[in-house]
PDB file of C-alpha atoms in Angstrom:
ATOM      1  CA  MET A 185      12.059  -8.307   5.702  1.00  0.00           C
ATOM      2  CA  GLN A 186      13.186 -11.520   7.368  1.00  0.00           C
ATOM      3  CA  ALA A 187      13.586  -9.773  10.742  1.00  0.00           C
ATOM      4  CA  ALA A 188       9.953  -8.610  10.586  1.00  0.00           C
ATOM      5  CA  MET A 189       8.439 -12.060   9.902  1.00  0.00           C
ATOM      6  CA  GLY A 190       5.461 -12.798  12.141  1.00  0.00           C
ATOM      7  CA  THR A 191       5.475  -9.349  13.780  1.00  0.00           C
ATOM      8  CA  MET A 192       2.580  -7.444  12.213  1.00  0.00           C
ATOM      9  CA  ASP A 193      -1.065  -7.377  13.227  1.00  0.00           C
ATOM     10  CA  TYR A 194      -2.291  -5.637  10.073  1.00  0.00           C
ATOM     11  CA  ILE A 195      -0.933  -4.833   6.629  1.00  0.00           C
ATOM     12  CA  ILE A 196      -2.573  -2.543   4.085  1.00  0.00           C
ATOM     13  CA  ASP A 197      -1.308  -3.593   0.660  1.00  0.00           C
ATOM     14  CA  THR A 198      -1.598  -0.698  -1.806  1.00  0.00           C
ATOM     15  CA  VAL A 199       0.377  -2.297  -4.657  1.00  0.00           C
ATOM     16  CA  SER A 200      -1.595  -2.238  -7.902  1.00  0.00           C
ATOM     17  CA  ALA A 201       0.842  -4.411  -9.881  1.00  0.00           C
ATOM     18  CA  VAL A 202       0.885  -8.211  -9.875  1.00  0.00           C
ATOM     19  CA  HIS A 203       2.944  -9.301  -6.849  1.00  0.00           C
ATOM     20  CA  ALA A 204       3.380 -12.194  -4.448  1.00  0.00           C
ATOM     21  CA  LEU A 205       1.159 -12.207  -1.361  1.00  0.00           C
ATOM     22  CA  ALA A 206       3.100 -14.965   0.428  1.00  0.00           C
ATOM     23  CA  PRO A 207       5.847 -12.625   1.735  1.00  0.00           C
ATOM     24  CA  LEU A 208       3.222 -10.236   3.110  1.00  0.00           C
ATOM     25  CA  ILE A 209       1.273 -13.060   4.734  1.00  0.00           C
ATOM     26  CA  GLY A 210       4.529 -14.241   6.317  1.00  0.00           C
ATOM     27  CA  LEU A 211       4.903 -10.862   8.025  1.00  0.00           C
ATOM     28  CA  LEU A 212       1.587 -11.295   9.853  1.00  0.00           C
ATOM     29  CA  LYS A 213       1.267 -12.491  13.446  1.00  0.00           C
ATOM     30  CA  LEU A 214      -1.167 -15.233  14.440  1.00  0.00           C
ATOM     31  CA  ASN A 215      -4.665 -13.881  13.647  1.00  0.00           C
ATOM     32  CA  GLY A 216      -3.129 -11.110  11.493  1.00  0.00           C
ATOM     33  CA  LYS A 217      -5.032  -9.397   8.700  1.00  0.00           C
ATOM     34  CA  LEU A 218      -3.921  -8.381   5.208  1.00  0.00           C
ATOM     35  CA  VAL A 219      -6.163  -5.882   3.410  1.00  0.00           C
ATOM     36  CA  THR A 220      -5.426  -5.222  -0.223  1.00  0.00           C
ATOM     37  CA  VAL A 221      -6.636  -2.007  -1.819  1.00  0.00           C
ATOM     38  CA  GLY A 222      -4.560  -2.122  -5.015  1.00  0.00           C
ATOM     39  CA  LEU A 223      -6.188  -3.546  -8.134  1.00  0.00           C
ATOM     40  CA  PRO A 224      -3.698  -5.548 -10.247  1.00  0.00           C
ATOM     41  CA  GLU A 225      -4.559  -6.324 -13.864  1.00  0.00           C
ATOM     42  CA  LYS A 226      -4.357 -10.094 -13.243  1.00  0.00           C
ATOM     43  CA  PRO A 227      -5.475 -12.258 -10.287  1.00  0.00           C
ATOM     44  CA  LEU A 228      -3.028 -12.732  -7.427  1.00  0.00           C
ATOM     45  CA  GLU A 229      -2.015 -16.170  -6.162  1.00  0.00           C
ATOM     46  CA  LEU A 230      -3.217 -16.776  -2.606  1.00  0.00           C
ATOM     47  CA  PRO A 231      -1.270 -19.360  -0.549  1.00  0.00           C
ATOM     48  CA  ILE A 232      -3.862 -21.167   1.584  1.00  0.00           C
ATOM     49  CA  PHE A 233      -1.685 -23.134   4.049  1.00  0.00           C
ATOM     50  CA  PRO A 234      -0.123 -20.083   5.765  1.00  0.00           C
ATOM     51  CA  LEU A 235      -3.588 -18.546   6.071  1.00  0.00           C
ATOM     52  CA  VAL A 236      -5.225 -21.575   7.660  1.00  0.00           C
ATOM     53  CA  LEU A 237      -2.315 -22.579   9.889  1.00  0.00           C
ATOM     54  CA  GLY A 238      -1.724 -18.999  11.046  1.00  0.00           C
ATOM     55  CA  ARG A 239      -5.431 -18.132  11.402  1.00  0.00           C
ATOM     56  CA  LYS A 240      -4.745 -15.168   9.132  1.00  0.00           C
ATOM     57  CA  LEU A 241      -7.290 -13.259   7.086  1.00  0.00           C
ATOM     58  CA  VAL A 242      -7.058 -11.600   3.681  1.00  0.00           C
ATOM     59  CA  GLY A 243      -9.630  -9.030   2.627  1.00  0.00           C
ATOM     60  CA  GLY A 244     -10.052  -6.229   0.181  1.00  0.00           C
ATOM     61  CA  SER A 245     -11.598  -2.841  -0.229  1.00  0.00           C
ATOM     62  CA  ASP A 246     -11.965  -0.641  -3.262  1.00  0.00           C
ATOM     63  CA  ILE A 247     -12.484   2.562  -1.266  1.00  0.00           C
ATOM     64  CA  GLY A 248     -13.642   3.856   2.066  1.00  0.00           C
ATOM     65  CA  GLY A 249     -16.012   6.713   2.656  1.00  0.00           C
ATOM     66  CA  VAL A 250     -15.067  10.088   4.132  1.00  0.00           C
ATOM     67  CA  LYS A 251     -15.568   8.824   7.701  1.00  0.00           C
ATOM     68  CA  GLU A 252     -13.358   5.764   7.185  1.00  0.00           C
ATOM     69  CA  THR A 253     -10.699   7.802   5.411  1.00  0.00           C
ATOM     70  CA  GLN A 254     -10.600  10.314   8.276  1.00  0.00           C
ATOM     71  CA  GLU A 255     -10.365   7.502  10.851  1.00  0.00           C
ATOM     72  CA  MET A 256      -7.444   6.010   8.924  1.00  0.00           C
ATOM     73  CA  LEU A 257      -5.667   9.372   8.706  1.00  0.00           C
ATOM     74  CA  ASP A 258      -6.209   9.996  12.438  1.00  0.00           C
ATOM     75  CA  PHE A 259      -4.870   6.520  13.266  1.00  0.00           C
ATOM     76  CA  CYS A 260      -1.791   7.071  11.095  1.00  0.00           C
ATOM     77  CA  ALA A 261      -1.140  10.480  12.667  1.00  0.00           C
ATOM     78  CA  LYS A 262      -1.505   9.067  16.187  1.00  0.00           C
ATOM     79  CA  HIS A 263       0.939   6.224  15.495  1.00  0.00           C
ATOM     80  CA  ASN A 264       3.330   8.191  13.246  1.00  0.00           C
ATOM     81  CA  ILE A 265       2.594   5.972  10.248  1.00  0.00           C
ATOM     82  CA  THR A 266       3.728   7.580   7.020  1.00  0.00           C
ATOM     83  CA  SER A 267       4.001   6.474   3.421  1.00  0.00           C
ATOM     84  CA  GLU A 268       7.009   6.672   1.168  1.00  0.00           C
ATOM     85  CA  ILE A 269       6.248   9.003  -1.713  1.00  0.00           C
ATOM     86  CA  GLU A 270       7.976  11.046  -4.351  1.00  0.00           C
ATOM     87  CA  LEU A 271       6.736  14.629  -4.095  1.00  0.00           C
ATOM     88  CA  ILE A 272       6.633  16.369  -7.464  1.00  0.00           C
ATOM     89  CA  ARG A 273       5.690  19.805  -8.770  1.00  0.00           C
ATOM     90  CA  MET A 274       2.968  20.207 -11.374  1.00  0.00           C
ATOM     91  CA  ASP A 275       5.521  21.104 -14.053  1.00  0.00           C
ATOM     92  CA  TYR A 276       7.048  17.624 -13.578  1.00  0.00           C
ATOM     93  CA  ILE A 277       3.843  15.697 -14.382  1.00  0.00           C
ATOM     94  CA  ASN A 278       4.766  14.883 -18.003  1.00  0.00           C
ATOM     95  CA  THR A 279       8.153  13.537 -16.879  1.00  0.00           C
ATOM     96  CA  ALA A 280       6.424  11.554 -14.135  1.00  0.00           C
ATOM     97  CA  MET A 281       4.085   9.988 -16.708  1.00  0.00           C
ATOM     98  CA  GLU A 282       7.080   9.032 -18.865  1.00  0.00           C
ATOM     99  CA  ARG A 283       8.729   7.445 -15.824  1.00  0.00           C
ATOM    100  CA  ILE A 284       5.562   5.476 -15.073  1.00  0.00           C
ATOM    101  CA  ALA A 285       5.522   4.172 -18.659  1.00  0.00           C
ATOM    102  CA  LYS A 286       9.160   3.028 -18.242  1.00  0.00           C
ATOM    103  CA  SER A 287       8.480   1.451 -14.797  1.00  0.00           C
ATOM    104  CA  ASP A 288      11.028   3.870 -13.339  1.00  0.00           C
ATOM    105  CA  VAL A 289       8.990   4.657 -10.220  1.00  0.00           C
ATOM    106  CA  ARG A 290       9.870   3.448  -6.748  1.00  0.00           C
ATOM    107  CA  TYR A 291       7.120   5.206  -4.755  1.00  0.00           C
ATOM    108  CA  ARG A 292       3.787   6.781  -5.543  1.00  0.00           C
ATOM    109  CA  PHE A 293       3.902  10.266  -6.987  1.00  0.00           C
ATOM    110  CA  VAL A 294       2.194  13.001  -4.992  1.00  0.00           C
ATOM    111  CA  ILE A 295       1.695  16.358  -6.677  1.00  0.00           C
ATOM    112  CA  ASP A 296       2.619  19.347  -4.519  1.00  0.00           C
ATOM    113  CA  VAL A 297      -0.145  21.615  -5.783  1.00  0.00           C
ATOM    114  CA  GLY A 298       0.365  24.375  -3.204  1.00  0.00           C
ATOM    115  CA  ASN A 299       4.042  24.943  -3.966  1.00  0.00           C
ATOM    116  CA  SER A 300       3.477  24.490  -7.692  1.00  0.00           C
ATOM    117  CA  LEU A 301       1.010  27.353  -7.848  1.00  0.00           C
ATOM    118  CA  THR A 302       3.056  29.839  -5.811  1.00  0.00           C
ATOM    119  CA  GLN A 303       6.203  29.752  -7.929  1.00  0.00           C
TER     120      GLN A 303
END
């Protein structure tokens, strides 16, 4: 992460667990923006000095509408932006829930409904 410090215009933070914002803010360029869409159980600590000195902004959104979601998907497709996921079949859902309970999940689970129904 050190090599990426000060290189990003925008960051969309999807983490829903309590986590430090300072490292993410450090990744932003001058006038960079951090938008958090995850909803942690407890408030996050917001370091003010890096925001003010770097003219950086932090905002949040709980959800976008269909139009905004489509714009985001189009933007990601155009710029080859992908997310890291763990693709699972429907018959793995109970195991996935057990893994979530044990905090044994590195990426978000995505259920492959199409392939689950054909086999």
